[in-house]
mmCIF file of C-alpha atoms and ligand atoms in Angstrom:
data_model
loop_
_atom_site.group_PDB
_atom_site.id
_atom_site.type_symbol
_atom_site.label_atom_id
_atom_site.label_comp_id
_atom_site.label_asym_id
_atom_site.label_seq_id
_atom_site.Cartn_x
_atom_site.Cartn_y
_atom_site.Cartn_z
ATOM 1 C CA UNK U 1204 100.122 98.286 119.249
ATOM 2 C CA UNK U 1205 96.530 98.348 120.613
ATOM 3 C CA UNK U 1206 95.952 95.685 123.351
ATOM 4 C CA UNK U 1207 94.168 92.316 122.302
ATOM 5 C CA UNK U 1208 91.766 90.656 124.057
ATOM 6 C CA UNK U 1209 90.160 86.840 123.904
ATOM 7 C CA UNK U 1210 87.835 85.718 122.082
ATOM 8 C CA UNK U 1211 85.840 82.144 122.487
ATOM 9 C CA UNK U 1212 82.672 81.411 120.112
ATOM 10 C CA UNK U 1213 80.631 78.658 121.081
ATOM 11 C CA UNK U 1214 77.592 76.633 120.186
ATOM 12 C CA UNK U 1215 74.999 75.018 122.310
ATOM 13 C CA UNK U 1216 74.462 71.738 123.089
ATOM 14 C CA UNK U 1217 72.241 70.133 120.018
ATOM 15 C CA UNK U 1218 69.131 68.705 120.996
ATOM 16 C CA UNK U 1219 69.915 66.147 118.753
ATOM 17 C CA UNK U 1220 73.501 65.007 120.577
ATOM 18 C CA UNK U 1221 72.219 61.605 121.890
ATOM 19 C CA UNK U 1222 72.801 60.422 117.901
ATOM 20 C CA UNK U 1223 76.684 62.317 117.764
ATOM 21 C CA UNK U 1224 79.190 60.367 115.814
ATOM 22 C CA UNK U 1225 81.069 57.975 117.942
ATOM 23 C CA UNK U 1226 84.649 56.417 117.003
ATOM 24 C CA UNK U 1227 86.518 54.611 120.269
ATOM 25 C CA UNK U 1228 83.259 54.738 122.661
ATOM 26 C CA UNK U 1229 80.190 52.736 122.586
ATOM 27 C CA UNK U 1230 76.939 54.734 122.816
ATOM 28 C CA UNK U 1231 75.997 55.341 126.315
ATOM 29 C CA UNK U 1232 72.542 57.478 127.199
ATOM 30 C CA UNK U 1233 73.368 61.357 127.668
ATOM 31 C CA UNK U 1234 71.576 63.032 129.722
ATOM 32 C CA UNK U 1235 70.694 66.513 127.360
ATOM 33 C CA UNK U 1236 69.978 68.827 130.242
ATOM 34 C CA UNK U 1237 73.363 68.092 132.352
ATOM 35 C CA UNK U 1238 75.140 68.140 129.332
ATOM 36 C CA UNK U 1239 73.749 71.560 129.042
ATOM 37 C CA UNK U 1240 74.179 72.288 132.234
ATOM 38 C CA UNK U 1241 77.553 71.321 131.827
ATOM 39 C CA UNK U 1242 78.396 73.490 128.983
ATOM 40 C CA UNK U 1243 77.158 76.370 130.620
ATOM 41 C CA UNK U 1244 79.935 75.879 133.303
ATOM 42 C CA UNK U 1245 82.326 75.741 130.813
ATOM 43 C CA UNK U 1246 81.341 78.968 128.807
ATOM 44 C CA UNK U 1247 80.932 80.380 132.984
ATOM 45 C CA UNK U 1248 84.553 79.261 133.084
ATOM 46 C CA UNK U 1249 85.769 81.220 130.512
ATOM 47 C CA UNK U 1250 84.031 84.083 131.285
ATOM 48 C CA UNK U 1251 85.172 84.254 135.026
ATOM 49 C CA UNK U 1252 88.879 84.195 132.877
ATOM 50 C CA UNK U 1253 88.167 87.301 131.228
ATOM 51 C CA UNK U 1254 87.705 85.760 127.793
ATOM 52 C CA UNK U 1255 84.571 87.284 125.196
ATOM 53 C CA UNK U 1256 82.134 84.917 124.604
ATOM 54 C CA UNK U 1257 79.933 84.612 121.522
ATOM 55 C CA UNK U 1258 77.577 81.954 121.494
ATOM 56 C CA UNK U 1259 76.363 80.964 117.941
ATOM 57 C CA UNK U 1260 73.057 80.507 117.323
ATOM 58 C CA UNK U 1261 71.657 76.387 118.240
ATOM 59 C CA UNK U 1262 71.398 73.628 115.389
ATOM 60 C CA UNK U 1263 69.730 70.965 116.388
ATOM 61 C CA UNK U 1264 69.752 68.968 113.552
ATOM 62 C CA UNK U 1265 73.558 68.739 113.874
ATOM 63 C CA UNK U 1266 74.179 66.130 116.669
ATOM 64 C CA UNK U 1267 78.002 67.588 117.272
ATOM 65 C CA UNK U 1268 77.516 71.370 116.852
ATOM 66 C CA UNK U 1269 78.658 71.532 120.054
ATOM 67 C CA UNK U 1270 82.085 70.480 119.028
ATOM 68 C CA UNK U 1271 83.223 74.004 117.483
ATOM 69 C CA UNK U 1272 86.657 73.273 117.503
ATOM 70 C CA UNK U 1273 86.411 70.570 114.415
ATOM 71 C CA UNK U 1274 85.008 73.187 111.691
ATOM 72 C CA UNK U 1275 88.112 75.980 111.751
ATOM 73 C CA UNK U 1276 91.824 76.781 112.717
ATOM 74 C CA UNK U 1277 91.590 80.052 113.847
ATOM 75 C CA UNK U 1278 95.055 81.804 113.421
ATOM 76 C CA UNK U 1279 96.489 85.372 114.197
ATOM 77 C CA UNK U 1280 96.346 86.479 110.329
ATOM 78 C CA UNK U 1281 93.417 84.123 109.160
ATOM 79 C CA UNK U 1282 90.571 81.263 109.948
ATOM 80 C CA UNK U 1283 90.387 78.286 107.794
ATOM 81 C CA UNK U 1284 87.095 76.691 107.439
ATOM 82 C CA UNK U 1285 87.476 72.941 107.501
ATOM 83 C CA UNK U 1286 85.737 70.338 105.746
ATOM 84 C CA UNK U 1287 85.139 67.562 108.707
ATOM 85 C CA UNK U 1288 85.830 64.435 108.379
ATOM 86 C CA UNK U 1289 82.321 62.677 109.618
ATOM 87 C CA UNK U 1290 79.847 63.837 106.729
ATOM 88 C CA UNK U 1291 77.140 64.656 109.875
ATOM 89 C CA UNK U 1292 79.126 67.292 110.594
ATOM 90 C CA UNK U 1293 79.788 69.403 107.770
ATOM 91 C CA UNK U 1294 76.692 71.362 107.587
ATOM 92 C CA UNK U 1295 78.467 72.628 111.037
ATOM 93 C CA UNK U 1296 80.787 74.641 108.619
ATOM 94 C CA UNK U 1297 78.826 77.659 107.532
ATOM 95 C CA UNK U 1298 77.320 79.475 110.631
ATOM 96 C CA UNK U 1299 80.943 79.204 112.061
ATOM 97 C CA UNK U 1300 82.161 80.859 109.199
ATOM 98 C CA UNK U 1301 79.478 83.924 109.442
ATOM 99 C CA UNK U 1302 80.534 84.451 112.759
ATOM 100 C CA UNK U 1303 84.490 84.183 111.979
ATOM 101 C CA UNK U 1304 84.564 86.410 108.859
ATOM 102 C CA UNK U 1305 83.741 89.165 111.960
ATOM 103 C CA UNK U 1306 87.573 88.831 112.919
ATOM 104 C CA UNK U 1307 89.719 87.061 110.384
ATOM 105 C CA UNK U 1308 90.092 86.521 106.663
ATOM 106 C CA UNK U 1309 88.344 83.321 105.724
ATOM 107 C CA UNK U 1310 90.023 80.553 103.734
ATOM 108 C CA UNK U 1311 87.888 77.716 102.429
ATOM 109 C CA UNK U 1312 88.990 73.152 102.698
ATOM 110 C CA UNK U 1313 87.580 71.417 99.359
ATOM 111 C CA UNK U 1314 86.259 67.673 98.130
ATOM 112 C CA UNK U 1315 88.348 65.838 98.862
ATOM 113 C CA UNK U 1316 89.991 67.346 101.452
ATOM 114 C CA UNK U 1317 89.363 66.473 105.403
ATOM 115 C CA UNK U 1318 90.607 67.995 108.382
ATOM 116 C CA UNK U 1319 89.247 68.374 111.786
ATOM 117 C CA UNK U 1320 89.849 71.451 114.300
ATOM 118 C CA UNK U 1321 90.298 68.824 116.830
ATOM 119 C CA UNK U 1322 93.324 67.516 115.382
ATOM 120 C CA UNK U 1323 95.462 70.710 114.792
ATOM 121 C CA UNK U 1324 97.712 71.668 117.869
ATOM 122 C CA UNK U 1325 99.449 75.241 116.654
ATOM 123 C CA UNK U 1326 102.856 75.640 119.312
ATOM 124 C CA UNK U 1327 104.065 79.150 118.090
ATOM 125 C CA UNK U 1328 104.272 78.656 113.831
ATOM 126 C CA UNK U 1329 104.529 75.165 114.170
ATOM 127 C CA UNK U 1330 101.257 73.558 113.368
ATOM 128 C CA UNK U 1331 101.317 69.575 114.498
ATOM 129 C CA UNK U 1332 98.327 67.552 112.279
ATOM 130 C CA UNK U 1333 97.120 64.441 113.766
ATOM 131 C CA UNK U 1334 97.206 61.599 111.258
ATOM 132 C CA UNK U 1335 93.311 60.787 112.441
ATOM 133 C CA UNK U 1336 90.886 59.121 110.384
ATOM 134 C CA UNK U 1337 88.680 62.411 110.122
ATOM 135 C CA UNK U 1338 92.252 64.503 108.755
ATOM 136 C CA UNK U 1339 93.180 62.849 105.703
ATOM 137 C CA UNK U 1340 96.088 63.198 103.174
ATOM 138 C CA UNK U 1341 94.691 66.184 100.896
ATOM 139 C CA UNK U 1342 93.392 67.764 104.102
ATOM 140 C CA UNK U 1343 96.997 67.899 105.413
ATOM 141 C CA UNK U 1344 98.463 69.024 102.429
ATOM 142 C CA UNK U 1345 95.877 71.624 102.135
ATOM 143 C CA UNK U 1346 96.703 73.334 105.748
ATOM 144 C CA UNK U 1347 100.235 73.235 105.019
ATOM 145 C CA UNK U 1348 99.343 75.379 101.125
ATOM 146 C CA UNK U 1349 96.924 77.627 103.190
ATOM 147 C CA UNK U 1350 99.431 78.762 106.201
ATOM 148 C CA UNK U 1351 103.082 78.466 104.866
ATOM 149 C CA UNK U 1352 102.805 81.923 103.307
ATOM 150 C CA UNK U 1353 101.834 83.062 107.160
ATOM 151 C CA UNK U 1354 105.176 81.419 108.216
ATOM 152 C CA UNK U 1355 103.451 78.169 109.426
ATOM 153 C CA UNK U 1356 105.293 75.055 109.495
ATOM 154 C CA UNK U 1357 103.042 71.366 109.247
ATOM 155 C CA UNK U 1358 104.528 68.565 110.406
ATOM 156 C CA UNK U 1359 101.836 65.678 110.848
ATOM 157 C CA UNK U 1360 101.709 63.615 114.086
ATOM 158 C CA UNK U 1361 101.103 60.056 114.229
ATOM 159 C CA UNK U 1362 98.937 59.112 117.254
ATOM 160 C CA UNK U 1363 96.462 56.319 118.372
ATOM 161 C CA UNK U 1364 93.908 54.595 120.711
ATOM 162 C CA UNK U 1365 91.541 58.324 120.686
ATOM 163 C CA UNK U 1366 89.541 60.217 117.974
ATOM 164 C CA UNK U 1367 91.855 63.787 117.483
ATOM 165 C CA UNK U 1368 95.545 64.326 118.327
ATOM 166 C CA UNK U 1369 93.970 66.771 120.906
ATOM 167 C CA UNK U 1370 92.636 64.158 122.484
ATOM 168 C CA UNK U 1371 96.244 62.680 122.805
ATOM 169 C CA UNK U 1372 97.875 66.008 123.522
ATOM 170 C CA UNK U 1373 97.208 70.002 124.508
ATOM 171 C CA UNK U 1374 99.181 72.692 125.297
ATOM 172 C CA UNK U 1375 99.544 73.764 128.935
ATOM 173 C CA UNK U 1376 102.507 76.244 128.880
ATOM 174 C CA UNK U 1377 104.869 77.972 126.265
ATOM 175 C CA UNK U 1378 106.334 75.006 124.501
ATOM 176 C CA UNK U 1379 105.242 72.934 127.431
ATOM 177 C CA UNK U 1380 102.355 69.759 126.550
ATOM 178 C CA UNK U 1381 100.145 67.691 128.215
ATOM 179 C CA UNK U 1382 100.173 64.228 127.071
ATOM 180 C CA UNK U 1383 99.027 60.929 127.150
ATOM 181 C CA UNK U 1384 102.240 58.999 126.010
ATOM 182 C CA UNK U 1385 99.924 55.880 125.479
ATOM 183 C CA UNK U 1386 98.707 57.770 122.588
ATOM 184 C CA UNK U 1387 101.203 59.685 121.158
ATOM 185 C CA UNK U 1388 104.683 60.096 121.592
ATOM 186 C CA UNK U 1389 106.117 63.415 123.096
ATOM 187 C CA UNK U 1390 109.400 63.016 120.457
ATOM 188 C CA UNK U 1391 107.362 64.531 117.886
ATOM 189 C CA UNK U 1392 107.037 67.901 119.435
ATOM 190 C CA UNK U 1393 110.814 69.200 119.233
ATOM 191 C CA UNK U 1394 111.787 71.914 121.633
ATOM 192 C CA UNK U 1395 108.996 71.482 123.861
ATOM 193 C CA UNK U 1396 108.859 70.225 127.345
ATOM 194 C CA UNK U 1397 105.876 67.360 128.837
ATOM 195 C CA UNK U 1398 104.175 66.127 131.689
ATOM 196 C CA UNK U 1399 102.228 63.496 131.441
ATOM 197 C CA UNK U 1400 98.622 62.229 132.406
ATOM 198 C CA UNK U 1401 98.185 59.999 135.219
ATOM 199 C CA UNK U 1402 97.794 56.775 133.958
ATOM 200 C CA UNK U 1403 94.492 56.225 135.716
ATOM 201 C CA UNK U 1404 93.367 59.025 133.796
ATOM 202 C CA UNK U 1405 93.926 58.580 129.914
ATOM 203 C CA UNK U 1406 91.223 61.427 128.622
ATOM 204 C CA UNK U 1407 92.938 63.936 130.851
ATOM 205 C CA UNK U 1408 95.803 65.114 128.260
ATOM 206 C CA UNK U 1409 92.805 67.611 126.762
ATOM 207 C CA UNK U 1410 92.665 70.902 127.815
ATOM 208 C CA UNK U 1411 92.172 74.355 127.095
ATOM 209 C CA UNK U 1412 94.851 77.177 127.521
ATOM 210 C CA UNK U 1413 93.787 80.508 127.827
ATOM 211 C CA UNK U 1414 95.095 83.862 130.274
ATOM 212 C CA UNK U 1415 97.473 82.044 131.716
ATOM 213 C CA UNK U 1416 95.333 79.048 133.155
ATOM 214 C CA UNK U 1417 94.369 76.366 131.815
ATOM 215 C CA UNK U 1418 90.457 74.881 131.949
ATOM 216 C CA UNK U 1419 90.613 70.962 132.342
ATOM 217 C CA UNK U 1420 87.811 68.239 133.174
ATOM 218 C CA UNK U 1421 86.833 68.128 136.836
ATOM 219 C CA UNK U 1422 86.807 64.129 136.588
ATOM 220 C CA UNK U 1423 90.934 63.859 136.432
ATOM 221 C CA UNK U 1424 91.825 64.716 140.021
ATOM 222 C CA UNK U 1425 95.325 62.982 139.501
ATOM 223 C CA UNK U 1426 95.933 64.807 136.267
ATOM 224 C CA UNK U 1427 94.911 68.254 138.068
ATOM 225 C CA UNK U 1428 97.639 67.539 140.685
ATOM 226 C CA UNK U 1429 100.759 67.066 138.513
ATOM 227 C CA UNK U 1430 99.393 70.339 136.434
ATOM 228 C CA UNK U 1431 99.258 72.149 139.943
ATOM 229 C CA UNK U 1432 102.528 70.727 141.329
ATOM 230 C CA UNK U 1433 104.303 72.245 138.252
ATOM 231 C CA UNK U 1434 102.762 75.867 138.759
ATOM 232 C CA UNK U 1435 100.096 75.731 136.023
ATOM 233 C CA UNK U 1436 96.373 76.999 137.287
ATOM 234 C CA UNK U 1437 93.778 74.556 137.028
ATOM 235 C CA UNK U 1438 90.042 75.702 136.261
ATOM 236 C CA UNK U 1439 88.379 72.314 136.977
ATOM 237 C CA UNK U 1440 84.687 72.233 134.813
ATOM 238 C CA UNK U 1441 82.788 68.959 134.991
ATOM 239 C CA UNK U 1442 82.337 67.302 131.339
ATOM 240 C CA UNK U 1443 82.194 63.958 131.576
ATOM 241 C CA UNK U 1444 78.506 64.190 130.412
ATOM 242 C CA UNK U 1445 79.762 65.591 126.996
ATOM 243 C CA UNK U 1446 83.040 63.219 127.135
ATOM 244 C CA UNK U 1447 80.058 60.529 126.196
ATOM 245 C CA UNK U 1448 79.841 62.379 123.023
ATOM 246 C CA UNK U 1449 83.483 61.816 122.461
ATOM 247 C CA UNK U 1450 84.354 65.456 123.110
ATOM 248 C CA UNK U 1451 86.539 67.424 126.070
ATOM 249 C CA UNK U 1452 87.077 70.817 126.730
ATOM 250 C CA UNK U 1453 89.064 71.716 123.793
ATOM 251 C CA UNK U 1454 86.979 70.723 121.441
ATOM 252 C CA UNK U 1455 84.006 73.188 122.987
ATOM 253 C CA UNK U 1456 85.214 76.495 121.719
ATOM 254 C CA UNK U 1457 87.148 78.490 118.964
ATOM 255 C CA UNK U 1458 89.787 80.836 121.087
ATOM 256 C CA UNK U 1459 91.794 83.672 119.614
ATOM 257 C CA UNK U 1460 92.719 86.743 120.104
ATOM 258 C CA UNK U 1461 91.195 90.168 119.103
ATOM 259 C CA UNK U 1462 92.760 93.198 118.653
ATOM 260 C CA UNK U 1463 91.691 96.089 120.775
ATOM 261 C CA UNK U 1464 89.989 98.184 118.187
ATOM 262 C CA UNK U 1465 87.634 94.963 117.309
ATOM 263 C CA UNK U 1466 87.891 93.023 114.225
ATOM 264 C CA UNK U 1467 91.467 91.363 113.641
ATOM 265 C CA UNK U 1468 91.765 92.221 109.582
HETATM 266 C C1 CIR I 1175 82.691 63.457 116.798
HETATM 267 O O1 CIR I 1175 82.906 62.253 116.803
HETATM 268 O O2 CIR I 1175 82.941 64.163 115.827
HETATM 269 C C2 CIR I 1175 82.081 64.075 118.023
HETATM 270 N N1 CIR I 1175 81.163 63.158 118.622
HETATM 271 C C3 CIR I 1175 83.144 64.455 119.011
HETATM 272 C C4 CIR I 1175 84.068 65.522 118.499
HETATM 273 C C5 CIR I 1175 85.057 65.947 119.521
HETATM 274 N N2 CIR I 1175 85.885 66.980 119.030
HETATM 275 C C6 CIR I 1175 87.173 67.105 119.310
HETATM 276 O O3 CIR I 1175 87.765 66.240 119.936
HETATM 277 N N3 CIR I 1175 87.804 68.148 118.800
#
């Protein structure tokens, strides 16, 4: 079997991100360059881990371009192409799509379907849906007709107080979560094992696993130290400047995996 490698695309920081869609925070100024700034440590970050980066090309007319992870579930065997839930955000869809029909098959969400990236966490062929308000009923139904002939089970999450179930809860380990149990109860992921935020630190249950470390915001000290007490490696990246946008790391980049001789078809 040829060796894989990582993949991570990416999109800049809109120029337009001081008018993002905002759901449980109130508006707050955001400072464009350190957000910027910001995301560049982040794609630095995932570099330094070995992983590919392609950057997609800017849109600043779409406030939360930035937030790649809403407009596709990127799978082994194919990528679907969501239809967001915030209207803003669905001319996000199509340059993602360009750049993903590189590496997977391409399967398409329809009116009146919703789903957002953000709100699928995939633990081996389970795939856990948050019940958000940007994932709706038909969107659910849809992921479940579009990856059960892969072998993909749905099973939709309840979950509240934050925007996307990955707000609420990431993967850290092999069957082993990070979670906010203010948010979202840890029952609903059978067979796997939790830790838990710090309670000081509700945002912290986001972050992104990739060779065998795991990138998390720089602002949840606490957080960091139960991760490190339990073995995992931390990659701390400061984001609270995009966390005013109502994103965290997650939500900054499509990962998957490539197969060594390129394209993943
Ligand atoms: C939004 O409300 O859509 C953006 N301001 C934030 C999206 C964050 N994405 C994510 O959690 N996956």
């Amino acid at each position: 079997m040829a060796p894989s490698s990582v993949h991570a695309l990416v999109r800049p920081v809109s120029a337009s991100l001081a008018t993002c869609e905002l759901t449980h925070l109130a508006r707050t100024p955001i400072d464009l360059p350190r957000a910027t700034a910001q995301h560049a440590e982040y794609v630095a970050a995932l570099r330094a881990l070995g992983v590919t980066v392609c950057e997609l090309p800017a849109a600043d007319d779409l406030p939360d371009a930035v937030f790649i992870e809403d407009t596709a579930v990127v799978l082994d065997e194919v990528a679907i192409i969501t239809r967001p839930g915030a209207s803003s955000r669905r001319g996000e869809t199509a340059a993602v799509a360009r750049a993903l029909e590189e590496y997977r098959p391409l399967l398409w969400m329809d009116a009146p379907e919703t789903l957002d990236g953000g709100d699928v966490l995939r633990v081996d062929r389970t795939l856990y849906v948050g019940l958000s308000e940007r994932s709706n009923d038909a969107g659910i139904r849809a992921l479940h007709a579009l990856t059960s002939p892969y072998g993909f089970e749905v099973v939709p999450v309840a979950f509240e107080g934050c925007l996307h179930l990955k707000t609420a809860v990431t993967a850290v380990g092999e069957r082993r979560l990070l979670l906010n149990p203010d948010w979202v109860s840890p029952e609903a992921f059978v067979g796997c094992d939790w830790l838990t935020v710090d309670p000081a630190e509700p945002f912290a249950a986001n972050a992104v696993l990739v060779s065998g470390a795991v990138v998390h915001g720089a602002d949840f000290p606490l957080t960091r130290a139960r991760l490190e007490a339990a073995g995992i490696r931390v990659v701390p990246v400061p984001a609270d400047e995009l966390a005013k946008a109502e994103g965290g790391v997650t939500c900054c980049s499509l990962v998957f995996a490539v197969s060594g001789t390129g394209a993943a078809r």
